[in-house]
Amino acid sequence: MIIGIDLGTTNSLAAYYDGKKAHIIPNRLGEHLTPSVVSVDDDGTVLVGKTALARGLRHPLTAAAVFKRSMGTDREYNLCGKKFRAEELSSFVLRSLKEDAEAYLKCKVEEAVISVPAYFNDRQRKATKRAGELAGLKVERIVNEPTAAAVAHGLLDKRERSRYLIFDLGGGTFDVSILERTGLIIEVRSVAGDNFLGGENFTDIVEQLFCIRCGVDFSSLTGEERAQLRERAEACKKALSASNAAVLECKVGGTSKALRLTEKMYEEACEPLFERLMRPVERSLRDAGIRTSDISEIVLVGGATKAPVVRKLAARMFGRLPNVDVNPDEVVAIGAALQSAIKQRAEGIREVILTDVCPFTLGTEVVSNNGYFEESGHFMPIIERNTVIPVSRTQTFWTAGDNQTMVRVEVLQGESRMAKNNLLLGELRVPVPPRPRGEESIDVTYTYDVNSLLEIIVKVNSTGLTKKMIIRGEDSTLTEEQAQKRMEELSYLKISPREQEENKLTLYRADLAYEECTGDERRILGGYIDAFEGALARGKKEDVDRRREELNELLSSLGRE
């Protein structure tokens, strides 16, 4: 069985195709969204999702979130004395989704199509694939999030020809893609984005306003106070989606402080973020060579687009109301599931043809003459960004020095004019006969396919010597032996059992509420917690379920949901 997974910065979810349509797979709590949060319990048990989020509010140093932004880097997160890279934390989320899918579908899930931001570079895509492998999933296909959304939306569109701009603002990343659909052919025209812009940045704005208006020094807050402020800021941001004002109240140093935030105050503070959102939109239109009037529909994707301030901005930018018919939280997962069905050539959608583009320019370093002198370190594009893939391009280069015996071809990815500012993917060295400069040449061929696999072939034209390198989906910062060892280490970690999830979540929520309550409320709540823990100790399922339901009802009545 192959499923589609939207591995998000804030939330993740999975979907499957049943032969007729794609469906979201509910998690162990019966919900569609699993928070992309990982925590380690006192006994070393790994918690994922809502339970990890609840534990992190009381024990912030034991939880990690927003780690998608560190994919492909060497950053490590220290949780209870154990160190994890971003792809390893992501693997726990993927493993949880895999287990939920197997329990729901009642079959083994061995493969997944995983979505990534369109603007993820090669290293970030490799880290995502590695995360899938660490979770026990075969990952042959990585799909761009806006492309997945366009597939989900495009297959529902009955028009013969249409052009979409996908405005994808998630928890931590922003992508813009322009796609054209003709019949059952969906063609990506351009992509642009910002890997460090998302809903988390809007929550940052609310936090900053609270600190400024209430005279709070953020750097002096304890870890628990910061976690609580983050939770309240997120709730305040969501409340502004339903009202033109909201109150953020939080305890700092034992004193309760409150900020009444109006929609106007919030919008004014968000102006720098709006400017950052506009730049990728303008770039994608420019790269596609079209105007906003040429776009048939603006489709909003990602949970952050549910905010009225974002929808207002989109309407202002394009001079019309965007499409909000699709569920922005779920459309990428649905598209990934449809991509898995296309990969399997499933009945009903196997005729769909999807073309994607190379999101970044691929090239190499060259010596350039600026009219006065020759200067090394310049970037020479070979495959331009937004070129339809699969694609193969060949460029000829000549030796830069007399009696040169070796040519080094650096494989670079990026848009900077200078090579050092772009991402180095690898390099090839080929020997050449020593001759005067410019008399020996090599042909460099780059071939890039839909699975983000890049093949480089360098041919010395005078001797016929050819060298080849393939940059594929392994993590370039880990050797095969190190990767295998790490997979074994992670496999032995104890993951919280599915059947204990609801009980752990209820206890974490109750403990947090107990700390915040006083007087009779605290006394009553303490009694309910004791009764629930007693039922857990006795282990009788009917008694546990009854006590948990009673405790949850009390928490709801206290406004502690």
Coordinates of C-alpha atoms in Angstrom, one line a residue:
M1 CA 0.0 0.0 0.0
I2 CA 1.3 3.5 -0.9
I3 CA -0.1 6.5 1.0
G4 CA 0.4 10.3 0.5
I5 CA 1.9 12.3 3.4
D6 CA 1.9 16.0 4.0
L7 CA 4.9 16.4 6.4
G8 CA 4.2 19.9 7.7
T9 CA 6.0 22.4 9.9
T10 CA 3.1 22.7 12.3
N11 CA 0.8 19.8 11.5
S12 CA 1.2 16.6 9.4
L13 CA -1.4 14.2 7.9
A14 CA -1.8 11.2 5.6
A15 CA -4.3 10.3 2.9
Y16 CA -5.0 7.3 0.7
Y17 CA -6.7 6.6 -2.7
D18 CA -9.5 4.0 -2.6
G19 CA -9.9 3.7 -6.4
K20 CA -12.5 6.5 -6.6
K21 CA -11.3 9.4 -4.5
A22 CA -8.6 10.3 -1.9
H23 CA -9.5 10.3 1.8
I24 CA -7.7 11.7 4.9
I25 CA -6.6 9.0 7.3
P26 CA -7.6 9.8 11.0
N27 CA -4.9 9.5 13.6
R28 CA -5.1 7.5 16.8
L29 CA -7.2 10.3 18.4
G30 CA -9.6 10.3 15.5
E31 CA -8.4 13.6 14.2
H32 CA -7.1 14.6 10.8
L33 CA -4.2 16.8 11.9
T34 CA -1.2 15.5 13.9
P35 CA 0.9 18.3 15.4
S36 CA 4.5 18.0 14.1
V37 CA 5.9 17.9 17.7
V38 CA 8.1 15.3 19.4
S39 CA 8.7 14.9 23.1
V40 CA 10.6 12.4 25.3
D41 CA 8.9 11.3 28.5
D42 CA 10.7 10.7 31.8
D43 CA 11.1 7.0 31.1
G44 CA 12.5 7.7 27.6
T45 CA 9.3 7.0 25.7
V46 CA 9.0 9.1 22.6
L47 CA 5.7 11.0 22.3
V48 CA 4.4 12.4 19.0
G49 CA 1.6 14.9 18.1
K50 CA -1.0 16.4 20.4
T51 CA 0.4 14.5 23.5
A52 CA 3.9 15.8 22.8
L53 CA 2.5 19.3 22.4
A54 CA 0.7 19.0 25.8
R55 CA 3.8 17.7 27.6
G56 CA 5.9 20.4 26.0
L57 CA 3.8 23.1 27.7
R58 CA 4.9 21.9 31.1
H59 CA 8.3 20.6 30.2
P60 CA 9.5 22.7 27.2
L61 CA 13.0 21.3 27.3
T62 CA 11.7 17.8 26.5
A63 CA 9.9 18.8 23.3
A64 CA 10.8 20.0 19.8
A65 CA 8.7 21.7 17.2
V66 CA 9.1 23.6 13.9
F67 CA 12.1 21.3 13.2
K68 CA 11.1 21.1 9.5
R69 CA 12.9 24.5 9.1
S70 CA 16.2 22.7 10.0
M71 CA 15.8 19.8 7.6
G72 CA 19.1 19.2 5.7
T73 CA 21.2 20.9 8.3
D74 CA 23.5 19.6 11.1
R75 CA 21.5 21.2 13.8
E76 CA 20.7 18.9 16.8
Y77 CA 17.9 19.0 19.3
N78 CA 18.6 17.8 22.8
L79 CA 15.6 16.0 24.4
C80 CA 16.2 14.5 27.8
G81 CA 19.9 13.8 27.1
K82 CA 19.3 12.4 23.7
K83 CA 20.3 14.3 20.5
F84 CA 18.3 14.2 17.3
R85 CA 18.6 15.8 13.9
A86 CA 15.6 17.3 12.2
E87 CA 15.1 14.3 9.9
E88 CA 15.2 12.0 12.9
L89 CA 12.5 13.9 14.6
S90 CA 10.5 14.0 11.4
S91 CA 10.9 10.2 11.2
F92 CA 9.0 9.8 14.5
V93 CA 6.1 11.9 13.0
L94 CA 6.2 9.7 9.9
R95 CA 6.3 6.5 11.9
S96 CA 3.2 7.7 13.9
L97 CA 1.3 8.4 10.7
K98 CA 2.4 5.1 9.2
E99 CA 1.1 3.2 12.3
D100 CA -2.2 5.1 12.2
A101 CA -2.6 4.3 8.5
E102 CA -1.9 0.6 9.0
A103 CA -4.4 0.5 11.9
Y104 CA -7.1 2.3 9.9
L105 CA -6.6 0.6 6.5
K106 CA -5.9 -2.8 8.2
C107 CA -3.0 -3.5 5.9
K108 CA 0.8 -3.0 5.7
V109 CA 1.9 0.4 4.5
E110 CA 5.4 0.1 2.9
E111 CA 5.7 3.2 0.7
A112 CA 4.7 6.9 0.7
V113 CA 4.7 9.9 -1.5
I114 CA 5.9 12.8 0.7
S115 CA 5.3 16.4 0.0
V116 CA 7.9 19.1 0.5
P117 CA 7.9 22.9 -0.1
A118 CA 8.6 23.7 -3.7
Y119 CA 11.5 25.8 -2.7
F120 CA 13.3 23.1 -0.7
N121 CA 16.8 22.6 -2.0
D122 CA 18.5 19.3 -2.8
R123 CA 19.8 18.8 0.7
Q124 CA 16.4 19.4 2.3
R125 CA 14.7 17.0 -0.1
K126 CA 17.3 14.3 0.7
A127 CA 16.7 14.8 4.4
T128 CA 13.0 14.3 3.9
K129 CA 13.6 11.1 2.0
R130 CA 15.9 9.9 4.8
A131 CA 13.2 10.7 7.4
G132 CA 10.9 8.4 5.5
E133 CA 13.4 5.6 5.4
L134 CA 14.1 6.0 9.1
A135 CA 10.4 5.5 9.6
G136 CA 10.4 2.3 7.7
L137 CA 8.9 3.8 4.5
K138 CA 10.1 3.4 0.9
V139 CA 10.2 6.9 -0.6
E140 CA 10.6 7.0 -4.3
R141 CA 8.6 10.1 -5.0
I142 CA 8.9 13.5 -3.4
V143 CA 6.2 15.9 -4.6
N144 CA 6.2 19.7 -4.3
E145 CA 3.4 20.9 -2.0
P146 CA 1.8 23.4 -4.4
T147 CA 1.9 20.8 -7.2
A148 CA 0.1 18.3 -5.0
A149 CA -2.5 21.0 -4.1
A150 CA -2.9 21.8 -7.8
V151 CA -3.4 18.1 -8.6
A152 CA -6.1 17.8 -6.0
H153 CA -7.8 21.0 -7.1
G154 CA -7.2 20.5 -10.9
L155 CA -8.8 17.0 -11.0
L156 CA -12.0 18.5 -9.5
D157 CA -12.1 21.3 -12.1
K158 CA -14.4 20.6 -15.0
R159 CA -13.0 23.3 -17.3
E160 CA -11.0 22.1 -20.3
R161 CA -8.3 24.8 -19.8
S162 CA -7.4 26.8 -16.7
R163 CA -4.4 28.4 -15.0
Y164 CA -3.9 28.4 -11.3
L165 CA -1.7 30.3 -8.9
I166 CA -1.2 28.2 -5.8
F167 CA -0.6 30.5 -2.7
D168 CA 0.7 28.0 -0.2
L169 CA 1.4 29.5 3.3
G170 CA 1.9 26.8 5.9
G171 CA 3.2 26.9 9.4
G172 CA 6.8 27.5 8.5
T173 CA 7.2 27.8 4.7
F174 CA 5.7 29.8 1.9
D175 CA 5.5 28.6 -1.8
V176 CA 3.9 30.1 -4.9
S177 CA 3.4 28.0 -8.0
I178 CA 1.7 28.8 -11.3
L179 CA 0.2 25.8 -13.1
E180 CA -1.6 25.4 -16.3
R181 CA -4.2 22.6 -16.9
T182 CA -5.2 21.5 -20.4
G183 CA -7.5 18.5 -20.3
L184 CA -5.7 15.9 -18.2
I185 CA -2.3 17.6 -18.6
I186 CA -1.2 19.6 -15.6
E187 CA 1.9 21.7 -16.3
V188 CA 3.9 23.6 -13.6
R189 CA 5.0 26.9 -15.1
S190 CA 7.0 28.5 -12.3
V191 CA 7.7 28.2 -8.6
A192 CA 9.1 30.6 -6.0
G193 CA 9.0 30.8 -2.2
D194 CA 10.5 31.5 1.2
N195 CA 11.5 28.6 3.4
F196 CA 11.5 30.7 6.5
L197 CA 8.1 32.4 6.3
G198 CA 4.9 30.9 7.6
G199 CA 2.2 31.0 10.3
E200 CA 4.8 30.7 13.0
N201 CA 6.0 34.2 12.0
F202 CA 2.5 35.6 12.5
T203 CA 2.5 34.1 15.9
D204 CA 5.8 35.8 16.6
I205 CA 4.1 39.1 15.8
V206 CA 1.5 38.5 18.5
E207 CA 4.2 37.5 21.0
Q208 CA 6.2 40.6 20.2
L209 CA 3.1 42.9 20.6
F210 CA 2.4 41.4 24.0
C211 CA 5.9 41.9 25.2
I212 CA 6.1 45.5 23.9
R213 CA 2.7 46.6 25.1
C214 CA 2.9 44.8 28.5
G215 CA 6.5 45.7 29.3
V216 CA 7.7 42.1 29.3
D217 CA 11.4 41.3 28.6
F218 CA 11.1 38.1 26.6
S219 CA 14.8 37.1 27.3
S220 CA 14.0 36.9 31.0
L221 CA 11.1 34.5 30.7
T222 CA 11.5 30.9 31.9
G223 CA 11.1 28.0 29.5
E224 CA 7.7 27.3 30.9
E225 CA 6.6 30.9 30.6
R226 CA 7.7 31.0 27.0
A227 CA 5.8 27.8 26.2
Q228 CA 2.7 29.2 27.8
L229 CA 3.0 32.6 26.0
R230 CA 3.5 30.7 22.7
E231 CA 0.3 28.7 23.3
R232 CA -1.7 31.8 24.3
A233 CA -0.3 33.8 21.3
E234 CA -1.4 31.1 18.9
A235 CA -4.9 31.0 20.5
C236 CA -5.1 34.8 20.3
K237 CA -4.1 34.7 16.6
K238 CA -6.8 32.1 15.9
A239 CA -9.4 34.2 17.8
L240 CA -8.7 37.1 15.5
S241 CA -9.9 35.0 12.6
A242 CA -13.4 35.0 14.2
S243 CA -13.5 38.5 15.7
N244 CA -12.0 41.9 15.2
A245 CA -10.4 41.8 18.6
A246 CA -9.0 39.3 21.0
V247 CA -7.4 39.2 24.5
L248 CA -4.0 37.6 25.2
E249 CA -3.6 36.9 29.0
C250 CA -0.5 35.3 30.4
K251 CA 1.2 34.9 33.8
V252 CA 4.7 36.4 33.9
G253 CA 6.7 36.2 37.1
G254 CA 3.5 35.2 39.0
T255 CA 1.7 38.3 37.8
S256 CA -1.1 38.1 35.2
K257 CA -0.7 40.5 32.3
A258 CA -3.2 41.1 29.4
L259 CA -3.2 42.6 26.0
R260 CA -6.3 43.5 24.0
L261 CA -5.3 43.1 20.4
T262 CA -7.4 44.6 17.6
E263 CA -7.4 43.5 14.0
K264 CA -6.1 46.9 12.9
M265 CA -3.1 46.7 15.4
Y266 CA -2.3 43.2 14.2
E267 CA -2.5 44.0 10.5
E268 CA -0.2 47.0 10.9
A269 CA 2.4 44.9 12.7
C270 CA 2.2 42.3 10.0
E271 CA 3.1 44.7 7.2
P272 CA 6.8 43.5 7.0
L273 CA 5.5 39.9 6.5
F274 CA 3.1 41.0 3.8
E275 CA 6.0 42.5 1.9
R276 CA 7.9 39.2 2.2
L277 CA 4.8 37.4 0.9
M278 CA 4.5 39.7 -2.2
R279 CA 8.1 39.1 -3.4
P280 CA 7.8 35.4 -4.4
V281 CA 4.4 36.1 -6.0
E282 CA 5.9 38.8 -8.2
R283 CA 8.9 36.5 -9.0
S284 CA 6.7 33.6 -10.0
L285 CA 4.6 35.8 -12.3
R286 CA 7.7 37.2 -13.9
D287 CA 9.3 33.8 -14.4
A288 CA 6.1 32.4 -16.0
G289 CA 5.8 35.5 -18.2
I290 CA 2.2 36.2 -17.3
R291 CA 0.1 38.8 -15.6
T292 CA -2.3 38.5 -12.7
S293 CA -5.2 38.9 -15.2
D294 CA -4.0 35.7 -17.0
I295 CA -4.7 33.6 -13.9
S296 CA -8.0 31.7 -13.9
E297 CA -8.0 31.1 -10.1
I298 CA -6.1 31.9 -7.0
V299 CA -6.0 28.8 -4.7
L300 CA -5.1 29.2 -1.0
V301 CA -3.3 26.3 0.5
G302 CA -1.9 25.8 4.1
G303 CA -3.4 26.5 7.5
A304 CA -2.0 30.0 7.7
T305 CA -4.2 31.1 4.8
K306 CA -7.3 30.7 6.9
A307 CA -6.4 34.0 8.7
P308 CA -8.6 36.9 7.4
V309 CA -5.4 39.1 7.2
V310 CA -3.8 36.7 4.8
R311 CA -7.0 36.4 2.7
K312 CA -7.4 40.2 2.6
L313 CA -3.8 40.5 1.4
A314 CA -4.4 37.9 -1.4
A315 CA -7.5 39.7 -2.5
R316 CA -5.6 43.0 -2.6
M317 CA -2.7 41.5 -4.5
F318 CA -4.8 39.9 -7.2
G319 CA -7.8 42.2 -7.3
R320 CA -10.2 39.4 -6.7
L321 CA -11.4 37.0 -4.0
P322 CA -9.2 33.8 -3.8
N323 CA -10.7 30.3 -4.0
V324 CA -11.5 28.9 -0.5
D325 CA -13.6 25.9 -1.5
V326 CA -10.8 23.4 -0.8
N327 CA -9.7 22.7 2.8
P328 CA -6.3 24.4 3.0
D329 CA -5.1 22.0 5.8
E330 CA -5.9 18.9 3.8
V331 CA -5.5 19.6 0.1
V332 CA -1.8 18.8 0.0
A333 CA -2.2 15.4 1.6
I334 CA -5.1 14.7 -0.8
G335 CA -2.8 15.7 -3.7
A336 CA 0.0 13.5 -2.4
A337 CA -2.4 10.5 -2.2
L338 CA -3.5 11.2 -5.8
Q339 CA 0.2 11.3 -6.8
S340 CA 0.6 7.9 -5.2
A341 CA -2.3 6.7 -7.3
I342 CA -0.7 8.1 -10.4
K343 CA 2.5 6.4 -9.5
Q344 CA 0.6 3.1 -9.2
R345 CA -1.3 3.9 -12.4
A346 CA -4.5 3.5 -10.5
E347 CA -7.7 3.0 -12.4
G348 CA -9.6 6.3 -13.1
I349 CA -6.7 8.7 -12.9
R350 CA -3.9 6.9 -14.8
E351 CA -4.3 9.1 -17.8
V352 CA -3.3 12.3 -15.9
I353 CA 0.0 13.7 -17.1
L354 CA 1.8 16.0 -14.7
T355 CA 4.9 18.0 -15.6
D356 CA 6.9 19.7 -12.8
V357 CA 9.8 22.2 -12.9
C358 CA 13.3 22.4 -11.5
P359 CA 12.8 24.8 -8.5
F360 CA 16.4 26.1 -8.5
T361 CA 19.0 26.9 -11.1
L362 CA 21.7 24.2 -11.5
G363 CA 25.2 25.1 -12.7
T364 CA 28.9 25.2 -12.1
E365 CA 31.8 27.5 -11.2
V366 CA 33.7 29.2 -14.0
V367 CA 36.4 31.9 -14.6
S368 CA 34.9 35.0 -16.1
N369 CA 36.5 38.0 -17.9
N370 CA 35.0 41.3 -16.6
G371 CA 36.6 43.4 -19.3
Y372 CA 39.6 44.3 -17.3
F373 CA 40.8 41.0 -15.8
E374 CA 39.8 37.4 -15.4
E375 CA 38.0 36.5 -12.1
S376 CA 37.3 33.0 -10.7
G377 CA 34.3 32.1 -8.6
H378 CA 31.5 33.0 -11.0
F379 CA 28.3 30.9 -11.3
M380 CA 27.4 29.6 -14.8
P381 CA 23.8 28.2 -15.1
I382 CA 23.3 25.0 -17.0
I383 CA 19.7 24.2 -16.1
E384 CA 17.7 27.4 -15.3
R385 CA 15.1 27.5 -12.6
N386 CA 11.5 26.7 -13.7
T387 CA 12.7 24.5 -16.6
V388 CA 10.2 21.7 -17.2
I389 CA 11.6 18.3 -16.0
P390 CA 12.8 15.8 -16.9
V391 CA 15.4 17.8 -18.7
S392 CA 19.0 17.4 -20.0
R393 CA 21.3 20.3 -20.9
T394 CA 24.9 20.3 -22.2
Q395 CA 27.4 23.1 -21.9
T396 CA 30.9 23.3 -23.3
F397 CA 33.8 24.8 -21.2
W398 CA 37.5 25.4 -22.1
T399 CA 40.6 25.3 -20.0
A400 CA 41.4 28.5 -18.1
G401 CA 45.1 28.2 -17.8
D402 CA 48.2 27.1 -19.8
N403 CA 49.2 23.5 -19.4
Q404 CA 46.2 22.8 -17.2
T405 CA 46.1 19.0 -16.4
M406 CA 42.9 18.8 -14.3
V407 CA 39.4 20.3 -14.6
R408 CA 37.2 20.5 -11.6
V409 CA 33.4 20.7 -12.1
E410 CA 31.6 21.9 -9.0
V411 CA 27.9 21.0 -9.1
L412 CA 26.0 24.0 -7.7
Q413 CA 22.4 24.9 -6.9
G414 CA 21.1 28.4 -6.4
E415 CA 20.5 31.8 -8.0
S416 CA 23.5 33.9 -6.9
R417 CA 25.9 35.3 -9.4
M418 CA 28.8 34.2 -7.3
A419 CA 29.5 30.4 -6.9
K420 CA 30.4 30.6 -3.2
N421 CA 26.8 31.8 -2.3
N422 CA 25.2 28.8 -3.9
L423 CA 24.7 25.3 -2.5
L424 CA 27.5 22.8 -3.4
L425 CA 26.0 19.4 -4.3
G426 CA 29.2 17.7 -5.3
E427 CA 32.1 17.8 -7.7
L428 CA 33.8 15.9 -10.4
R429 CA 37.5 16.0 -11.4
V430 CA 38.7 14.9 -14.9
P431 CA 42.3 14.9 -16.3
V432 CA 43.0 16.8 -19.5
P433 CA 46.1 16.9 -21.7
P434 CA 48.4 19.9 -20.9
R435 CA 48.0 22.4 -23.7
P436 CA 47.7 26.2 -24.1
R437 CA 44.7 27.7 -22.4
G438 CA 41.4 27.5 -24.3
E439 CA 42.6 24.6 -26.5
E440 CA 41.1 21.8 -24.4
S441 CA 37.4 21.6 -23.9
I442 CA 34.9 19.5 -21.9
D443 CA 31.2 18.9 -22.4
V444 CA 29.2 19.0 -19.1
T445 CA 25.8 17.5 -19.2
Y446 CA 23.2 17.8 -16.4
T447 CA 20.1 15.6 -16.4
Y448 CA 17.4 16.2 -13.8
D449 CA 14.3 14.1 -13.3
V450 CA 10.9 14.1 -11.5
N451 CA 12.4 12.3 -8.4
S452 CA 15.0 15.2 -7.9
L453 CA 17.8 12.9 -9.1
L454 CA 20.6 14.8 -10.9
E455 CA 23.1 13.0 -13.2
I456 CA 26.3 14.8 -14.2
I457 CA 28.4 13.6 -17.1
V458 CA 31.7 15.3 -18.0
K459 CA 33.4 14.4 -21.3
V460 CA 36.9 15.5 -22.3
N461 CA 36.4 16.1 -26.1
S462 CA 40.0 15.5 -27.2
T463 CA 40.5 12.1 -25.4
G464 CA 36.9 10.9 -25.2
L465 CA 37.4 10.3 -21.4
T466 CA 34.0 10.4 -19.6
K467 CA 33.2 10.6 -15.9
K468 CA 29.7 10.3 -14.4
M469 CA 28.2 11.1 -11.0
I470 CA 24.6 10.7 -9.8
I471 CA 23.4 12.9 -6.9
R472 CA 20.5 10.9 -5.5
G473 CA 18.3 10.9 -2.4
E474 CA 20.8 10.0 0.4
D475 CA 21.8 12.4 3.1
S476 CA 25.2 13.6 1.9
T477 CA 26.3 14.4 5.5
L478 CA 26.0 10.7 6.6
T479 CA 27.9 7.8 5.3
E480 CA 25.9 4.6 4.5
E481 CA 27.4 2.9 7.6
Q482 CA 26.5 5.9 9.8
A483 CA 23.0 5.9 8.4
Q484 CA 22.4 2.2 8.9
K485 CA 23.7 2.5 12.5
R486 CA 21.4 5.4 13.2
M487 CA 18.4 3.5 11.8
E488 CA 19.1 0.7 14.2
E489 CA 19.5 3.1 17.2
L490 CA 16.2 4.8 16.4
S491 CA 14.3 1.5 15.9
Y492 CA 15.0 0.6 19.5
L493 CA 13.5 3.7 21.0
K494 CA 10.3 3.1 22.8
I495 CA 7.4 4.9 21.0
S496 CA 4.3 5.6 23.1
P497 CA 1.7 2.8 22.4
R498 CA -1.4 3.9 20.4
E499 CA -3.8 2.6 23.0
Q500 CA -2.2 4.8 25.7
E501 CA -2.4 8.0 23.7
E502 CA -5.8 9.4 24.9
N503 CA -4.9 8.6 28.6
K504 CA -1.5 10.3 28.4
L505 CA -3.0 13.4 26.6
T506 CA -5.7 13.8 29.2
L507 CA -3.3 13.6 32.1
Y508 CA -0.9 16.2 30.6
R509 CA -3.8 18.6 30.0
A510 CA -5.2 18.0 33.5
D511 CA -1.8 18.5 35.2
L512 CA -1.3 21.8 33.3
A513 CA -4.9 23.0 34.3
Y514 CA -4.2 22.0 37.9
E515 CA -1.1 24.3 38.0
E516 CA -3.1 27.2 36.6
C517 CA -6.2 26.7 38.9
T518 CA -6.7 27.8 42.5
G519 CA -9.1 27.3 45.4
D520 CA -12.2 25.0 44.9
E521 CA -11.4 24.5 41.2
R522 CA -8.0 23.1 42.0
R523 CA -9.4 20.9 44.8
I524 CA -12.1 19.4 42.6
L525 CA -9.8 18.9 39.7
G526 CA -7.3 17.2 41.9
G527 CA -9.9 14.7 43.0
Y528 CA -10.8 13.9 39.4
I529 CA -7.2 13.4 38.5
D530 CA -6.7 11.0 41.5
A531 CA -9.8 9.0 40.5
F532 CA -8.5 8.7 36.9
E533 CA -5.0 7.7 38.0
G534 CA -6.6 5.1 40.3
A535 CA -8.5 3.6 37.4
L536 CA -5.3 3.5 35.3
A537 CA -3.6 1.6 38.1
R538 CA -6.4 -1.0 38.3
G539 CA -6.3 -1.4 34.5
K540 CA -10.0 -2.1 34.0
K541 CA -10.8 -0.6 30.5
E542 CA -14.4 0.4 31.2
D543 CA -13.5 2.2 34.4
V544 CA -10.5 4.0 32.7
D545 CA -12.8 5.2 29.8
R546 CA -15.5 6.4 32.2
R547 CA -13.0 8.3 34.4
R548 CA -11.2 9.8 31.4
E549 CA -14.5 11.0 30.0
E550 CA -15.5 12.6 33.3
L551 CA -12.1 14.3 33.6
N552 CA -12.3 15.7 30.1
E553 CA -15.8 17.0 30.7
L554 CA -14.6 18.8 33.8
L555 CA -11.6 20.3 31.9
S556 CA -14.0 21.5 29.2
S557 CA -16.3 23.2 31.8
L558 CA -13.2 24.9 33.2
G559 CA -12.3 26.2 29.8
R560 CA -9.2 24.0 29.6
E561 CA -9.7 22.2 26.3

